[in-house]
PDB file of C-alpha atoms in Angstrom:
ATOM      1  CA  UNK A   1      10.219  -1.640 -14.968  1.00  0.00           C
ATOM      2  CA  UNK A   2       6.448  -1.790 -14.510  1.00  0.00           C
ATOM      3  CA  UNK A   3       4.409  -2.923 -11.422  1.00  0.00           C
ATOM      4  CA  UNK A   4       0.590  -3.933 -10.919  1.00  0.00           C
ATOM      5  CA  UNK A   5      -1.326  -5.081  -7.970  1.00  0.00           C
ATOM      6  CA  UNK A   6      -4.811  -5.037  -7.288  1.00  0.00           C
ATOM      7  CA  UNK A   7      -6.391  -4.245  -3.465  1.00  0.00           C
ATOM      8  CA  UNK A   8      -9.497  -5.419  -3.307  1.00  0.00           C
ATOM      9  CA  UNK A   9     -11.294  -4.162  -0.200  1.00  0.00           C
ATOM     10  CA  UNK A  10     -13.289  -7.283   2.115  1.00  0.00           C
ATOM     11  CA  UNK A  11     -15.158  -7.109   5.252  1.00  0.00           C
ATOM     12  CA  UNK A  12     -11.806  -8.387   7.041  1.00  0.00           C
ATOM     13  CA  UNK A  13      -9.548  -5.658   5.739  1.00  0.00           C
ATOM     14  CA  UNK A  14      -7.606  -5.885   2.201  1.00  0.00           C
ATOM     15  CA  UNK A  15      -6.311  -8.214   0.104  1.00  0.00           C
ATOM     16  CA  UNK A  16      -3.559  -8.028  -2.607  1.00  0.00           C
ATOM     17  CA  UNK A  17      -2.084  -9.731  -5.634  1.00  0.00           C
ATOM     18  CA  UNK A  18      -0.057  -8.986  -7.815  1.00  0.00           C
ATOM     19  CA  UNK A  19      -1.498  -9.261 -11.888  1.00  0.00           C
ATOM     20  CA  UNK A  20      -0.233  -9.488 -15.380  1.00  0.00           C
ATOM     21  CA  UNK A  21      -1.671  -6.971 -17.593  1.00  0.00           C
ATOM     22  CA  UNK A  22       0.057  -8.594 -21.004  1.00  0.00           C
ATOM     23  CA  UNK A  23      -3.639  -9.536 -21.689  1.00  0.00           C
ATOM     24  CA  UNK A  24      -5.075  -6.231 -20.940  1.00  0.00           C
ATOM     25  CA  UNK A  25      -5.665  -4.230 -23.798  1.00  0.00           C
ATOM     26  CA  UNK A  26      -8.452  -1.798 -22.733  1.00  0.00           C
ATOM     27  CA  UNK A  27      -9.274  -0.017 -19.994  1.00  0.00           C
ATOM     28  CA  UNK A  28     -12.492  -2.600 -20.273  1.00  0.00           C
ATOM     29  CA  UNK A  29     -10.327  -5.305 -20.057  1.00  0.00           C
ATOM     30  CA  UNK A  30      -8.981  -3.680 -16.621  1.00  0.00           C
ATOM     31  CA  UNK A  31     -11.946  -3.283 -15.243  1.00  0.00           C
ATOM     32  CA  UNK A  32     -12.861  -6.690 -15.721  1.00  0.00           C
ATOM     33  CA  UNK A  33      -9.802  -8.202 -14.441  1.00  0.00           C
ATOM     34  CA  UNK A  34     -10.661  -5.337 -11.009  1.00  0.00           C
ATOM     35  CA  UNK A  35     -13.977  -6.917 -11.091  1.00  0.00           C
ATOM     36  CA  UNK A  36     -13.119 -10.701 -10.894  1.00  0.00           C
ATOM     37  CA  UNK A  37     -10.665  -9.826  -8.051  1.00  0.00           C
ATOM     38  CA  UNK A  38     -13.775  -8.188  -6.084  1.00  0.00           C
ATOM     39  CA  UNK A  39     -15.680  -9.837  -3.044  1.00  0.00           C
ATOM     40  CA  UNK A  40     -19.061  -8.672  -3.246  1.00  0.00           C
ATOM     41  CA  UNK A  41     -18.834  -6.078  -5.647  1.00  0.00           C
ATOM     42  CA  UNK A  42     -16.589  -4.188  -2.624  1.00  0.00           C
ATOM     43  CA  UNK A  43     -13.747  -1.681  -3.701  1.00  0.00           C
ATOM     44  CA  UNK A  44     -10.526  -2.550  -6.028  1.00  0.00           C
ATOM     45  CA  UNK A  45      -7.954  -0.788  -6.737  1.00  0.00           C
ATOM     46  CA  UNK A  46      -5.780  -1.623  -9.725  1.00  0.00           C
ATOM     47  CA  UNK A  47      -2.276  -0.075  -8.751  1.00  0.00           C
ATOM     48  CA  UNK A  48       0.012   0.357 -12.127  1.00  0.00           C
ATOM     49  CA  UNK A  49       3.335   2.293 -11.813  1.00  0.00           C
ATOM     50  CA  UNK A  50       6.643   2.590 -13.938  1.00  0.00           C
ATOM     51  CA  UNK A  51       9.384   2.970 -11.832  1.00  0.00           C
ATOM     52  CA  UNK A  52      10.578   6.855 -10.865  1.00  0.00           C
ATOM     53  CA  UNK A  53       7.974   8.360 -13.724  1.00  0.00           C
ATOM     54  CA  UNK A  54       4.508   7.626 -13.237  1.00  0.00           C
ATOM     55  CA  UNK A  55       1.934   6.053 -11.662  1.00  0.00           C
ATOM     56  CA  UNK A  56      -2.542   5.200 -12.124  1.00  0.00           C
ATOM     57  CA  UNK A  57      -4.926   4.066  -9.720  1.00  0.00           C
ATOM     58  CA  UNK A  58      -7.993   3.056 -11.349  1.00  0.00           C
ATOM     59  CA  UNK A  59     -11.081   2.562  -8.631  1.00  0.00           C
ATOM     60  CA  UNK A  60     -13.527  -0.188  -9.784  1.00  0.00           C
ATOM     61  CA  UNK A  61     -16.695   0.073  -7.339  1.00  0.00           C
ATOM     62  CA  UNK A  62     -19.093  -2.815  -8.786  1.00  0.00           C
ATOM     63  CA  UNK A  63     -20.387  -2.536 -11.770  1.00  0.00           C
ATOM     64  CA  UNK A  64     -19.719   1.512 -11.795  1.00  0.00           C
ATOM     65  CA  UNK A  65     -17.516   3.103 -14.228  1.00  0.00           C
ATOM     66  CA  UNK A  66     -13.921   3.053 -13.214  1.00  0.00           C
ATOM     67  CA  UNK A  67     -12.539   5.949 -11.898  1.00  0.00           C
ATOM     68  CA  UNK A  68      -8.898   6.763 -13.085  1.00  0.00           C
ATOM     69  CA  UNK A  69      -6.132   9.240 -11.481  1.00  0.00           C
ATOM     70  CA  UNK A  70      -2.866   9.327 -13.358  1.00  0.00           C
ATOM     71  CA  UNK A  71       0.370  11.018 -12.073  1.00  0.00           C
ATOM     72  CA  UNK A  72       1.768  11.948 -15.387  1.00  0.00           C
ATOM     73  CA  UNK A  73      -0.296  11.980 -18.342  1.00  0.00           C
ATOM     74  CA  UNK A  74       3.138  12.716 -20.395  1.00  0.00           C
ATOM     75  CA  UNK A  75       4.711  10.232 -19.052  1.00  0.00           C
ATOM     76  CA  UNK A  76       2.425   7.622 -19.272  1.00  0.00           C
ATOM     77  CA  UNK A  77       1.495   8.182 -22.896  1.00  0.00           C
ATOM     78  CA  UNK A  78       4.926   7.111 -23.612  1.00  0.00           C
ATOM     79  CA  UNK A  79       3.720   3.333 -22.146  1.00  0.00           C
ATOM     80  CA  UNK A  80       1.410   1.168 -23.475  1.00  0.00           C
ATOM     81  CA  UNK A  81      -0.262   0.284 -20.255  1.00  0.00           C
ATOM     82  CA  UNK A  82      -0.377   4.091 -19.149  1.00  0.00           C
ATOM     83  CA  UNK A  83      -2.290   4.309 -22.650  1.00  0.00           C
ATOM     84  CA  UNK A  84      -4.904   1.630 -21.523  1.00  0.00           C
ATOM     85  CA  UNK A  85      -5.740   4.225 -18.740  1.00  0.00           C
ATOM     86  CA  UNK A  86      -5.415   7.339 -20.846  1.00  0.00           C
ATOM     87  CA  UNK A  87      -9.059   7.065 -22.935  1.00  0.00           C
ATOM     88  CA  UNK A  88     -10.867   9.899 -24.663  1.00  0.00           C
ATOM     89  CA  UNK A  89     -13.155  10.581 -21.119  1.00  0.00           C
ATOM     90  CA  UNK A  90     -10.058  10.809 -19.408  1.00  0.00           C
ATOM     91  CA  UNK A  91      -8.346  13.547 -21.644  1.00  0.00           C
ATOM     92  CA  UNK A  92     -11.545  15.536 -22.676  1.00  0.00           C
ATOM     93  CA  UNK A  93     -11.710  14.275 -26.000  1.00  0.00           C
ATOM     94  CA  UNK A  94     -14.730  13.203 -28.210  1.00  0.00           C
ATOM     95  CA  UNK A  95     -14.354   9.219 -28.440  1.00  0.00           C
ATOM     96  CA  UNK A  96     -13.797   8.299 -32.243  1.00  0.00           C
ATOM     97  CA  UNK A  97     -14.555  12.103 -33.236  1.00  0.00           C
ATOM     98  CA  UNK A  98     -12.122  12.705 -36.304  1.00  0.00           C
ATOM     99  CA  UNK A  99     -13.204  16.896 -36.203  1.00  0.00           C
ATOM    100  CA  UNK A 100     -11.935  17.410 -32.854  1.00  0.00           C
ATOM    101  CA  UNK A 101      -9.042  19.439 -32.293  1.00  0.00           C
ATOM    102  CA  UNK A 102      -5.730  18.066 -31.302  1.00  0.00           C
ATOM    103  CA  UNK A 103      -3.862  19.969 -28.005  1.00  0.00           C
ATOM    104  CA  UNK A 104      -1.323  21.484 -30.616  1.00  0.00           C
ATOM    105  CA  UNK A 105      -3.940  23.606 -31.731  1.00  0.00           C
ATOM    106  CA  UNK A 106      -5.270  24.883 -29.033  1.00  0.00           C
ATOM    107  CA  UNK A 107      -4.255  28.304 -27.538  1.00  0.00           C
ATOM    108  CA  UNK A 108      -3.202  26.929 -23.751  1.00  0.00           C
ATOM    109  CA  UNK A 109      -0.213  29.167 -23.440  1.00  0.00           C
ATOM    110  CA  UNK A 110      -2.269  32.553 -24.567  1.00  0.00           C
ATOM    111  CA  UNK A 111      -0.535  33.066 -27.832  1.00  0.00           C
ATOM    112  CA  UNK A 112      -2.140  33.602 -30.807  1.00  0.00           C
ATOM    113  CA  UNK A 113      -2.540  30.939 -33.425  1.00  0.00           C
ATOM    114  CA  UNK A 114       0.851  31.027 -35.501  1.00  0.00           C
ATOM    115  CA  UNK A 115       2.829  33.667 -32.909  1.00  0.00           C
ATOM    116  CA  UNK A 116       5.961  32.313 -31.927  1.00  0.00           C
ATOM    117  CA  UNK A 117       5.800  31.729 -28.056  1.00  0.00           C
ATOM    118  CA  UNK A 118       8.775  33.685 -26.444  1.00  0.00           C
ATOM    119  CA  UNK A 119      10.033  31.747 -24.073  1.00  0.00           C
ATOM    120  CA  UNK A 120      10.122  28.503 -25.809  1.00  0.00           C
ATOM    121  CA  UNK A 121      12.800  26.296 -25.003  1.00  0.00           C
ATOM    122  CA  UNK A 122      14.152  22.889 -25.964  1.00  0.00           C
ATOM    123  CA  UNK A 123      12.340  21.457 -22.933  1.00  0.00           C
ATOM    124  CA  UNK A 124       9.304  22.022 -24.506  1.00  0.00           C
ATOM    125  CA  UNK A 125       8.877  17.835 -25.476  1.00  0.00           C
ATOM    126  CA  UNK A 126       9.151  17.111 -21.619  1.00  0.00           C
ATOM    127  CA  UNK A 127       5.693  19.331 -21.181  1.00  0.00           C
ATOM    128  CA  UNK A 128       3.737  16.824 -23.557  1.00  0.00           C
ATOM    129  CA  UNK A 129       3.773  13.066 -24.146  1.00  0.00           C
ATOM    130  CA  UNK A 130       2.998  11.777 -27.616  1.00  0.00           C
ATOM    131  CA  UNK A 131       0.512   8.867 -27.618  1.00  0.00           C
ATOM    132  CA  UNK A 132       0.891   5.418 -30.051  1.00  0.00           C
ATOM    133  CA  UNK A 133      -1.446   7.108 -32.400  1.00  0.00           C
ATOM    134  CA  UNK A 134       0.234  10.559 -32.075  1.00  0.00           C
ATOM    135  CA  UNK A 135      -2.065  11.647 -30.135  1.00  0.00           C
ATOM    136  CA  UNK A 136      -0.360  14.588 -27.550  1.00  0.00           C
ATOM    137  CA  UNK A 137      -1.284  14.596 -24.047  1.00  0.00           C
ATOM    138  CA  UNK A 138      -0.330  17.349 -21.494  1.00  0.00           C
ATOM    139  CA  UNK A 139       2.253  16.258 -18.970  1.00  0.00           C
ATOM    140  CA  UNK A 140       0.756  16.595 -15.243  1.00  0.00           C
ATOM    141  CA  UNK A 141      -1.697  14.769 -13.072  1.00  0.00           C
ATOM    142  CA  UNK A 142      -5.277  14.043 -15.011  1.00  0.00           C
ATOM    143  CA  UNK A 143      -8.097  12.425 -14.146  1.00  0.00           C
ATOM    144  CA  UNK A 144     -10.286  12.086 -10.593  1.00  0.00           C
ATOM    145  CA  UNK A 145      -8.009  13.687  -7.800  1.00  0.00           C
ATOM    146  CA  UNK A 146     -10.584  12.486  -5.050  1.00  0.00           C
ATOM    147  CA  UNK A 147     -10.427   8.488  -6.435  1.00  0.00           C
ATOM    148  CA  UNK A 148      -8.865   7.726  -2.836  1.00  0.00           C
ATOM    149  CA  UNK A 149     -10.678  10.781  -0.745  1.00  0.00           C
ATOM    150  CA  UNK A 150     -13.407   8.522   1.190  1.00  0.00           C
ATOM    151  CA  UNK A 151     -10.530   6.153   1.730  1.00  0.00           C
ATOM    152  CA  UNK A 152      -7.837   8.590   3.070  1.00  0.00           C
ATOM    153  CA  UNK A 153      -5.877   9.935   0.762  1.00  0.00           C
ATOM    154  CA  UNK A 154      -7.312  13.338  -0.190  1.00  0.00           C
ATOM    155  CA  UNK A 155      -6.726  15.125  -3.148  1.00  0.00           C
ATOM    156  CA  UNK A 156      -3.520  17.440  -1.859  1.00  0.00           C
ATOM    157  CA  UNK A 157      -2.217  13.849  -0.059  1.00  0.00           C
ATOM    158  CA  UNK A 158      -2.603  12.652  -4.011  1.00  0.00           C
ATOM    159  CA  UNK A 159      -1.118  14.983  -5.859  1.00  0.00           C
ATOM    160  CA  UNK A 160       2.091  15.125  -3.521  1.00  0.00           C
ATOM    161  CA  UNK A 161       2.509  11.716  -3.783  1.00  0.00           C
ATOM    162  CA  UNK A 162       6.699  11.166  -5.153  1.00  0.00           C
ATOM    163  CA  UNK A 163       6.152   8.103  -8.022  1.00  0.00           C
ATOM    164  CA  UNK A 164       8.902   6.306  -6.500  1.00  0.00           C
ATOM    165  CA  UNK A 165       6.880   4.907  -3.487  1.00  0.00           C
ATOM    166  CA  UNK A 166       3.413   5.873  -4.010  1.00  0.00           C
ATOM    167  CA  UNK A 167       1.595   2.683  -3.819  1.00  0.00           C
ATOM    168  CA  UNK A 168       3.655   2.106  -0.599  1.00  0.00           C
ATOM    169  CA  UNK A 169       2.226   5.275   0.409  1.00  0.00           C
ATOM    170  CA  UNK A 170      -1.081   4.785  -0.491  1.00  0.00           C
ATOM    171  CA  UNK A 171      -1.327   1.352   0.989  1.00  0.00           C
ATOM    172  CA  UNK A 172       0.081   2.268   4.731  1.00  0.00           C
ATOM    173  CA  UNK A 173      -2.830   5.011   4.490  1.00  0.00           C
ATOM    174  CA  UNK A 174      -5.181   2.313   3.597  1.00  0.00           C
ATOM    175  CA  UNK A 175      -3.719  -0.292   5.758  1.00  0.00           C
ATOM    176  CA  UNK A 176      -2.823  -2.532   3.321  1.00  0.00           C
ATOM    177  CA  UNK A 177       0.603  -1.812   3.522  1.00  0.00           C
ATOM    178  CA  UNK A 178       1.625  -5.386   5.035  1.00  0.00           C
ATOM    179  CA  UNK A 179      -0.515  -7.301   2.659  1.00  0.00           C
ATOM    180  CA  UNK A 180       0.658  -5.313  -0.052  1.00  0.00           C
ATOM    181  CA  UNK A 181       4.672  -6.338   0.639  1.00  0.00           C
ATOM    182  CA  UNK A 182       3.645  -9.898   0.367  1.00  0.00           C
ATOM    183  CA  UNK A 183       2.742  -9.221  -3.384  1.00  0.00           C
ATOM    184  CA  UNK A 184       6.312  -7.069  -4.208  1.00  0.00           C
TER     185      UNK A 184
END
């Protein structure tokens, strides 16, 4: 079960809604939708969570880039919408570079290329999420762990955050937390 709202920050507090994102195919397309929602080119926040497994804030500030924090990059790969927030920026990748290498081959764990790692296990798929174009991402938080800093949530507040009531969370530190329930 997915859920998105969007906070968008006025000069009488915040206001929320909650928004489709069948139409969204791009992390583009998000931004615009965070963008139309805005009052003066303040603050959004577009809030997207799957229940009990992952969560993304993306921070649209005007006509800035977005910013993006993701929960679980492993877990969201496994979702199309937490693959709208999962671009090349976002995962250190080379946009549309076909040379670049894949996670696989990279030596992350300190083995050497074709050595067996010894303490393998069949958990080993839970540590990576597989993307629609077989892409692998690592499983952890990624992106911008101080998206929320300046509003009150710093980064340790962030990355403690349980995925089953984050955006609750987030919202009573922004004090948005009643406007938000009228959205849910």
């Amino acid at each position: 079960m997915y859920f998105a709202a969007l906070l968008a920050r006025t000069e009488d507090g915040w206001e929320a809604s909650d928004t489709e994102l069948d139409d969204v195919e791009t992390l583009s397309d998000l931004s615009d939708l965070a963008r139309e929602a805005s009052v003066d080119d303040d603050t959004v926040l577009v809030y997207i969570e799957q229940e009990d497994a992952w969560f993304g804030v993306v921070r649209v500030d005007g006509e800035e880039d977005p910013r993006i924090y993701v929960s679980d990059a492993a877990a969201a790969a496994r979702s199309s919408y937490g693959e709208i927030l999962l671009t090349d920026e976002l995962l250190g990748r080379d946009p549309g570079g076909d040379d670049v290498a894949d996670l696989d081959s990279l030596d992350l764990d300190g083995t050497e290329d074709g050595e067996p790692d010894s303490e393998a296990d069949d958990d080993d798929e839970d540590d990576v999420g597989v993307t629609a174009k077989g892409e692998t991402v690592p499983s952890g938080p990624i992106g911008d762990r101080e998206v929320l800093t300046d509003l009150g949530v710093n980064e340790k507040e962030l990355l403690a955050l349980d995925s089953t009531d984050a955006l609750g969370e987030i919202a009573e530190r922004l004090g948005a937390a009643e406007v938000l329930e009228t959205v849910r």
